Short mmCIF file of C-alpha atoms and ligand atoms in Angstrom, two decimals:
data_model
loop_
_atom_site.label_atom_id
_atom_site.label_comp_id
_atom_site.label_asym_id
_atom_site.label_seq_id
_atom_site.Cartn_x
_atom_site.Cartn_y
_atom_site.Cartn_z
CA MET Q 1 20.22 -36.94 4.58
CA LEU Q 2 20.92 -33.51 2.56
CA LYS Q 3 19.15 -32.85 -0.64
CA GLU Q 4 21.25 -31.64 -3.49
CA ALA Q 5 19.98 -28.35 -4.86
CA LEU Q 6 18.90 -27.35 -8.37
CA LEU Q 7 20.00 -24.42 -10.38
CA TRP Q 8 23.70 -23.86 -9.48
CA GLU Q 9 26.86 -23.98 -11.25
CA GLU Q 10 30.48 -24.44 -10.31
CA PHE Q 11 32.46 -21.19 -9.82
CA THR Q 12 36.07 -21.31 -9.19
CA GLY Q 13 37.60 -24.12 -7.13
CA LYS Q 14 34.91 -25.36 -4.87
CA SER Q 15 33.19 -22.04 -4.88
CA VAL Q 16 29.40 -22.35 -6.63
CA ARG Q 17 26.97 -19.81 -8.07
CA CYS Q 18 23.56 -20.09 -6.86
CA GLN Q 19 21.06 -19.62 -9.78
CA LEU Q 20 18.02 -20.03 -8.00
CA CYS Q 21 16.95 -16.20 -7.34
CA MET Q 22 18.48 -13.01 -8.84
CA ARG Q 23 20.77 -12.32 -5.71
CA LYS Q 24 22.86 -15.11 -7.60
CA CYS Q 25 25.03 -15.59 -4.39
CA ASN Q 26 28.58 -16.85 -4.83
CA ILE Q 27 29.02 -19.47 -2.00
CA ASP Q 28 32.24 -20.80 -0.68
CA ASP Q 29 33.07 -24.19 0.46
CA GLY Q 30 31.16 -24.43 3.82
CA ASN Q 31 29.21 -21.31 3.54
CA ILE Q 32 25.65 -20.92 3.01
CA GLY Q 33 23.84 -18.09 0.62
CA TRP Q 34 22.28 -14.74 1.61
CA CYS Q 35 18.81 -16.70 2.20
CA GLN Q 36 20.44 -19.22 4.58
CA THR Q 37 18.60 -22.18 2.94
CA ARG Q 38 21.61 -23.26 0.55
CA LEU Q 39 24.87 -24.80 1.73
CA ASN Q 40 27.92 -25.54 -0.25
CA LYS Q 41 29.51 -28.55 0.83
CA ASP Q 42 32.72 -29.82 -0.82
CA GLY Q 43 31.83 -27.81 -3.87
CA LYS Q 44 28.34 -29.08 -4.16
CA LEU Q 45 25.13 -27.11 -3.36
CA TYR Q 46 22.49 -28.40 -0.92
CA ALA Q 47 19.02 -27.34 -0.12
CA LEU Q 48 18.82 -27.31 3.92
CA THR Q 49 14.93 -27.00 4.15
CA TYR Q 50 13.94 -29.82 1.57
CA GLY Q 51 10.29 -30.93 3.36
CA LYS Q 52 10.93 -29.02 6.40
CA VAL Q 53 7.62 -27.53 7.39
CA ALA Q 54 7.49 -24.55 9.81
CA VAL Q 55 4.01 -23.71 9.30
CA LEU Q 56 1.03 -25.61 8.06
CA SER Q 57 -2.66 -24.75 7.97
CA VAL Q 58 -5.72 -25.58 6.11
CA SER Q 59 -7.39 -22.18 5.33
CA SER Q 60 -9.27 -20.65 2.55
CA ILE Q 61 -7.69 -19.29 -0.63
CA GLU Q 62 -8.97 -15.69 0.19
CA LYS Q 63 -6.36 -15.81 2.88
CA LYS Q 64 -3.44 -15.87 0.32
CA PRO Q 65 -5.32 -13.43 -0.82
CA MET Q 66 -6.58 -14.84 -4.09
CA PHE Q 67 -10.06 -13.68 -5.01
CA ASN Q 68 -10.83 -14.71 -8.58
CA PHE Q 69 -9.29 -18.17 -8.16
CA PHE Q 70 -11.71 -20.66 -6.92
CA PRO Q 71 -13.25 -18.60 -4.32
CA GLY Q 72 -14.27 -20.10 -0.97
CA THR Q 73 -11.98 -23.30 -1.33
CA LEU Q 74 -9.86 -24.76 1.22
CA TRP Q 75 -6.08 -24.93 0.59
CA LEU Q 76 -3.19 -26.90 2.39
CA SER Q 77 -0.91 -24.02 3.02
CA LEU Q 78 2.70 -24.78 3.65
CA GLY Q 79 5.69 -22.51 4.87
CA SER Q 80 9.36 -23.34 5.63
CA LEU Q 81 12.25 -20.93 6.68
CA GLY Q 82 14.25 -18.29 4.82
CA CYS Q 83 13.66 -15.56 2.50
CA ASN Q 84 15.67 -13.62 -0.25
CA PHE Q 85 14.02 -10.36 0.92
CA GLN Q 86 14.57 -8.44 4.07
CA CYS Q 87 11.27 -6.49 4.46
CA HIS Q 88 11.53 -4.38 7.52
CA GLY Q 89 7.58 -4.66 8.07
CA CYS Q 90 7.52 -8.55 7.38
CA GLN Q 91 4.52 -10.23 9.13
CA SER Q 92 6.36 -13.57 9.23
CA TRP Q 93 9.69 -12.35 10.72
CA GLU Q 94 9.88 -15.54 12.83
CA VAL Q 95 9.96 -17.92 9.94
CA SER Q 96 11.51 -15.87 7.16
CA HIS Q 97 14.54 -14.32 8.72
CA CYS Q 98 15.31 -16.58 11.87
CA ASP Q 99 18.52 -18.47 12.06
CA VAL Q 100 17.68 -21.04 9.50
CA LYS Q 101 20.06 -23.82 10.68
CA LYS Q 102 19.03 -23.40 14.23
CA GLY Q 103 15.36 -23.09 13.37
CA LEU Q 104 15.25 -26.30 11.53
CA SER Q 105 14.89 -28.24 14.76
CA ASN Q 106 11.53 -26.59 15.03
CA THR Q 107 10.13 -28.04 11.68
CA SER Q 108 8.74 -31.50 10.78
CA TYR Q 109 9.41 -33.16 7.63
CA LEU Q 110 6.56 -33.74 5.36
CA SER Q 111 7.37 -35.78 2.52
CA PRO Q 112 5.80 -34.80 -0.89
CA GLU Q 113 3.42 -37.95 -0.83
CA MET Q 114 2.34 -37.03 2.70
CA ALA Q 115 1.55 -33.56 1.55
CA VAL Q 116 -0.80 -34.55 -1.22
CA ARG Q 117 -2.29 -37.06 0.98
CA LYS Q 118 -2.84 -34.51 3.63
CA ALA Q 119 -4.69 -31.93 1.13
CA LYS Q 120 -6.84 -34.65 -0.18
CA LYS Q 121 -7.63 -35.98 3.45
CA ASN Q 122 -8.83 -32.45 4.44
CA GLY Q 123 -10.79 -31.92 1.39
CA CYS Q 124 -8.53 -29.29 -0.07
CA LYS Q 125 -8.92 -27.95 -3.49
CA GLY Q 126 -5.02 -27.45 -3.69
CA ILE Q 127 -1.64 -26.94 -2.10
CA ALA Q 128 -0.39 -23.33 -1.61
CA PHE Q 129 3.13 -22.42 -0.83
CA THR Q 130 2.99 -19.36 1.44
CA TYR Q 131 4.11 -17.87 4.81
CA ASN Q 132 7.83 -17.50 3.97
CA GLU Q 133 9.23 -17.02 0.03
CA PRO Q 134 8.47 -20.49 -1.48
CA THR Q 135 11.43 -20.04 -4.12
CA MET Q 136 13.67 -20.77 -0.89
CA TRP Q 137 12.54 -24.39 -0.79
CA PHE Q 138 12.14 -24.83 -4.84
CA GLU Q 139 13.18 -28.46 -4.94
CA TYR Q 140 10.36 -29.32 -2.60
CA VAL Q 141 7.73 -27.21 -4.21
CA LEU Q 142 8.63 -28.70 -7.46
CA ASP Q 143 8.25 -32.41 -6.24
CA VAL Q 144 4.95 -31.43 -4.36
CA PHE Q 145 3.55 -29.53 -7.38
CA LYS Q 146 4.31 -32.49 -9.86
CA LEU Q 147 2.75 -35.07 -7.68
CA ALA Q 148 -0.38 -32.79 -6.86
CA LYS Q 149 -1.02 -32.25 -10.54
CA GLN Q 150 -0.91 -36.09 -11.30
CA GLU Q 151 -3.54 -36.59 -8.29
CA GLY Q 152 -5.80 -33.54 -9.46
CA ILE Q 153 -4.83 -31.17 -6.83
CA SER Q 154 -4.38 -27.46 -7.79
CA THR Q 155 -1.35 -25.41 -6.93
CA CYS Q 156 -0.56 -21.91 -5.81
CA PHE Q 157 2.79 -20.00 -5.30
CA VAL Q 158 2.84 -16.81 -3.14
CA THR Q 159 5.88 -15.01 -3.84
CA ASN Q 160 8.05 -11.85 -3.96
CA GLY Q 161 8.69 -12.62 -7.82
CA TYR Q 162 12.58 -12.64 -7.20
CA MET Q 163 13.35 -16.06 -8.64
CA SER Q 164 15.50 -16.50 -11.71
CA PRO Q 165 13.73 -17.01 -15.03
CA LYS Q 166 14.94 -20.48 -15.13
CA ALA Q 167 13.39 -21.23 -11.89
CA LEU Q 168 9.88 -19.63 -12.99
CA ASP Q 169 10.47 -21.93 -16.32
CA MET Q 170 10.62 -25.06 -14.19
CA LEU Q 171 7.70 -24.11 -11.98
CA ALA Q 172 5.32 -23.11 -14.77
CA PRO Q 173 4.06 -26.22 -16.11
CA TYR Q 174 2.73 -27.33 -12.50
CA LEU Q 175 1.65 -23.86 -11.44
CA ASP Q 176 -2.38 -23.01 -11.40
CA GLY Q 177 -2.16 -19.57 -9.35
CA PHE Q 178 0.81 -17.18 -9.04
CA CYS Q 179 0.06 -14.38 -6.06
CA LEU Q 180 2.57 -11.99 -6.76
CA ASP Q 181 3.64 -9.31 -3.97
CA VAL Q 182 4.59 -5.96 -5.68
CA LYS Q 183 6.04 -3.76 -3.19
CA GLY Q 184 6.16 -0.58 -5.32
CA ALA Q 185 6.61 0.67 -8.58
CA PHE Q 186 10.18 2.28 -8.20
CA MET Q 187 13.66 1.02 -7.33
CA GLU Q 188 13.72 3.40 -4.32
CA SER Q 189 10.67 2.13 -2.54
CA TYR Q 190 12.00 -1.56 -2.95
CA THR Q 191 15.32 -0.67 -1.52
CA ARG Q 192 13.50 1.07 1.69
CA ILE Q 193 10.93 -1.53 1.99
CA ALA Q 194 13.03 -4.77 1.20
CA ASP Q 195 16.35 -4.03 1.00
CA VAL Q 196 16.47 -5.01 -2.79
CA SER Q 197 17.96 -3.00 -5.60
CA ASP Q 198 17.43 -4.77 -8.97
CA ILE Q 199 13.28 -5.16 -9.41
CA ASN Q 200 12.85 -5.44 -13.21
CA ILE Q 201 12.66 -9.28 -12.54
CA VAL Q 202 9.80 -9.09 -10.47
CA PHE Q 203 7.73 -7.26 -13.21
CA SER Q 204 9.10 -9.56 -15.92
CA ASN Q 205 8.34 -12.52 -13.92
CA GLY Q 206 4.61 -11.36 -13.23
CA SER Q 207 4.33 -10.70 -16.98
CA ASP Q 208 5.76 -14.11 -17.95
CA ALA Q 209 3.63 -16.27 -15.53
CA LYS Q 210 0.64 -14.44 -16.99
CA ARG Q 211 1.61 -14.01 -20.71
CA LYS Q 212 4.01 -16.80 -21.37
CA PHE Q 213 2.73 -19.39 -19.09
CA ALA Q 214 -1.04 -18.52 -18.89
CA ILE Q 215 -0.99 -19.16 -15.06
CA HIS Q 216 -3.70 -17.40 -12.95
CA VAL Q 217 -2.03 -14.24 -11.51
CA GLU Q 218 -3.32 -11.87 -8.70
CA ILE Q 219 -1.19 -8.80 -7.51
CA VAL Q 220 -1.04 -7.89 -3.94
CA THR Q 221 0.45 -4.54 -2.60
CA ASN Q 222 0.70 -3.65 1.07
CA VAL Q 223 0.17 0.19 1.02
CA ILE Q 224 2.64 1.48 3.51
CA PRO Q 225 2.20 5.21 4.44
CA GLY Q 226 5.22 7.18 3.28
CA TYR Q 227 6.81 4.32 1.66
CA ASN Q 228 4.84 3.31 -1.55
CA SER Q 229 1.40 5.17 -0.75
CA ASN Q 230 1.53 8.21 -2.91
CA GLU Q 231 -0.85 7.97 -5.94
CA LYS Q 232 1.78 8.56 -8.40
CA GLU Q 233 3.77 5.23 -7.29
CA MET Q 234 0.29 3.45 -7.07
CA LYS Q 235 -0.95 4.66 -10.59
CA GLU Q 236 2.20 3.24 -12.01
CA ILE Q 237 1.46 -0.19 -10.43
CA ALA Q 238 -2.08 0.05 -11.89
CA ALA Q 239 -0.62 0.92 -15.25
CA TRP Q 240 1.58 -1.59 -15.39
CA ILE Q 241 -1.18 -4.25 -14.40
CA PHE Q 242 -3.37 -3.01 -17.25
CA ALA Q 243 -0.58 -3.03 -19.73
CA GLU Q 244 1.46 -5.88 -19.02
CA LEU Q 245 -1.09 -8.51 -17.27
CA GLY Q 246 -4.40 -7.22 -18.60
CA LYS Q 247 -7.26 -5.18 -17.03
CA ASP Q 248 -9.10 -8.72 -15.78
CA THR Q 249 -5.88 -9.22 -13.19
CA PRO Q 250 -7.19 -8.63 -9.68
CA TRP Q 251 -5.31 -6.10 -7.50
CA HIS Q 252 -5.40 -6.64 -3.76
CA LEU Q 253 -4.50 -3.24 -1.98
CA THR Q 254 -3.69 -4.55 1.76
CA ARG Q 255 -3.96 -2.18 4.77
CA PHE Q 256 -0.68 -2.16 6.35
CA PHE Q 257 -0.52 -2.50 10.07
CA PRO Q 258 2.81 -1.48 12.37
CA TYR Q 259 4.95 -4.48 12.82
CA GLY Q 260 8.76 -5.15 13.29
CA GLY Q 261 11.04 -2.69 11.71
CA LEU Q 262 8.14 -0.52 10.78
CA LYS Q 263 6.31 -0.60 13.97
CA ASP Q 264 6.42 3.33 14.26
CA VAL Q 265 4.54 3.86 10.93
CA ALA Q 266 0.86 4.23 11.35
CA PRO Q 267 -1.80 1.94 9.70
CA THR Q 268 -2.84 2.91 6.30
CA PRO Q 269 -5.87 5.23 6.49
CA ILE Q 270 -8.81 3.45 5.02
CA ASN Q 271 -10.04 6.62 2.85
CA GLN Q 272 -6.63 6.46 1.42
CA LEU Q 273 -7.08 2.80 0.28
CA GLU Q 274 -10.56 3.62 -1.03
CA ASN Q 275 -9.21 6.40 -3.26
CA LEU Q 276 -6.30 4.26 -4.38
CA ARG Q 277 -9.15 1.53 -5.29
CA ASN Q 278 -10.91 4.49 -7.02
CA MET Q 279 -7.84 5.56 -9.01
CA ALA Q 280 -7.16 1.80 -10.05
CA LEU Q 281 -10.90 1.38 -11.31
CA ARG Q 282 -10.45 4.68 -13.30
CA GLU Q 283 -7.23 3.26 -15.05
CA GLY Q 284 -9.29 0.53 -16.03
CA LEU Q 285 -8.58 -2.41 -13.87
CA LEU Q 286 -12.04 -4.58 -13.43
CA TYR Q 287 -11.45 -6.17 -10.09
CA VAL Q 288 -9.54 -4.08 -7.31
CA TYR Q 289 -10.01 -5.43 -3.80
CA ILE Q 290 -9.20 -3.76 -0.35
CA SER Q 291 -7.93 -6.34 1.98
CA ASN Q 292 -7.32 -6.42 5.86
CA VAL Q 293 -10.06 -4.08 6.57
CA SER Q 294 -12.70 -6.17 8.75
CA GLY Q 295 -16.32 -5.84 6.85
CA HIS Q 296 -15.14 -3.70 4.14
CA GLU Q 297 -17.32 -3.95 1.02
CA ALA Q 298 -14.34 -3.65 -1.39
CA ALA Q 299 -13.39 -7.38 -0.10
CA ASN Q 300 -16.49 -8.58 -2.28
CA THR Q 301 -16.38 -9.47 -5.87
CA TYR Q 302 -18.43 -7.11 -8.24
CA CYS Q 303 -19.59 -7.63 -11.79
CA GLN Q 304 -17.75 -5.41 -14.12
CA ASN Q 305 -20.80 -4.90 -16.35
CA CYS Q 306 -23.91 -4.57 -14.04
CA LYS Q 307 -21.56 -3.58 -11.03
CA LYS Q 308 -23.79 -5.85 -8.69
CA ALA Q 309 -22.05 -7.76 -5.74
CA LEU Q 310 -21.33 -11.38 -7.07
CA ILE Q 311 -19.10 -12.84 -4.27
CA LYS Q 312 -19.91 -11.54 -0.85
CA ARG Q 313 -17.12 -12.15 1.72
CA LYS Q 314 -16.83 -11.84 5.38
CA GLU Q 315 -13.28 -11.74 6.86
CA TYR Q 316 -11.94 -14.44 4.72
CA ASP Q 317 -14.96 -16.58 4.09
CA VAL Q 318 -17.35 -16.40 1.03
CA VAL Q 319 -20.69 -16.06 2.50
CA GLU Q 320 -22.74 -15.52 -0.92
CA SER Q 321 -22.18 -16.30 -4.34
CA LYS Q 322 -24.05 -15.24 -7.39
CA LEU Q 323 -21.62 -16.72 -9.90
CA LYS Q 324 -23.12 -19.18 -12.40
CA GLU Q 325 -20.43 -21.20 -14.11
CA GLY Q 326 -18.03 -18.03 -14.36
CA HIS Q 327 -21.06 -15.88 -15.53
CA CYS Q 328 -22.87 -12.96 -13.25
CA ALA Q 329 -26.25 -14.28 -12.27
CA HIS Q 330 -27.58 -10.87 -12.92
CA CYS Q 331 -26.61 -10.12 -16.27
CA ASN Q 332 -24.79 -13.06 -17.59
CA ALA Q 333 -21.52 -11.17 -18.06
CA ILE Q 334 -18.24 -13.26 -18.13
CA ILE Q 335 -16.37 -12.91 -14.95
CA CYS Q 336 -12.71 -13.51 -15.41
CA GLY Q 337 -10.86 -16.04 -13.13
CA ARG Q 338 -10.49 -19.47 -12.46
CA PHE Q 339 -13.61 -21.21 -10.97
CA ALA Q 340 -14.88 -24.53 -10.15
CA PHE Q 341 -16.23 -25.27 -13.39
CA ASN Q 342 -13.36 -24.41 -15.61
CA GLY Q 343 -10.38 -25.33 -13.20
ZN1 ZN O 1 -23.60 -8.53 -14.02
#
């Protein structure tokens, strides 16, 4: 049975206009939208991927990556098919950019009740929607999140931030963590990296998540040499985080590895990531991490006051924590984030 979609309006005749993301596709009867997950059937819009799980794992929150958000806890992590971006170096091409209608035969149905039960059974702190863009199965995410909150399970959304403001409004009351992928500061970079040309919404959604809805926000930027890696662009992102989200907002600088359409681009030099991290710290950000570099000490959380290591990580696991109820065990400074005692 098809699930009727949320967030669309009648257009002309049997055409509809999808209002889920900023592409706002006009979809004729019998056709699907740009993301392939929405079908117009007889003038009504349906969500093709409701509950259709393509990827499922129980993994640490560090893998999202979220570092100042219940560090070291396990999360039921779910992904489906389809995306509203087309990133040439996408690491989850198989699920994000497959033929969605055909790919559905390789998914399994997991009801919202079963998802919450599975999270509890596996001792998970919460449920995270990740792998593909979770906006694409909005109706399911919303149903799972509503049930999760009733059952005391936390929620996390790993996203490109391109949903409509209305979609964010509807998710926000049930959302604890928002991991936002910022691909650059300038339109030109977004167009080259992701084939997207209107990027203001990414920044306003990030800002609304933090300021308007008080959701815990962390920013992730995959630093791609020759695309967004120049200091000017990265400084813009740091300045935006500082001004709009606050200096306590963690920023993850991820090392790029060649993949898919960007397989000829070299991996990000580690010293470039270190220089960018130092720049961001100079700009005033308190928690700047380097991700995807095995054993790098910038994967640890440091106290912004005494500079000592508080949470030591190895790969994606917490191996030591000197955090005492959200305070530094060395100097008692308050560490910003959501931790077990205030979650
Ligand atoms: Zn300290």
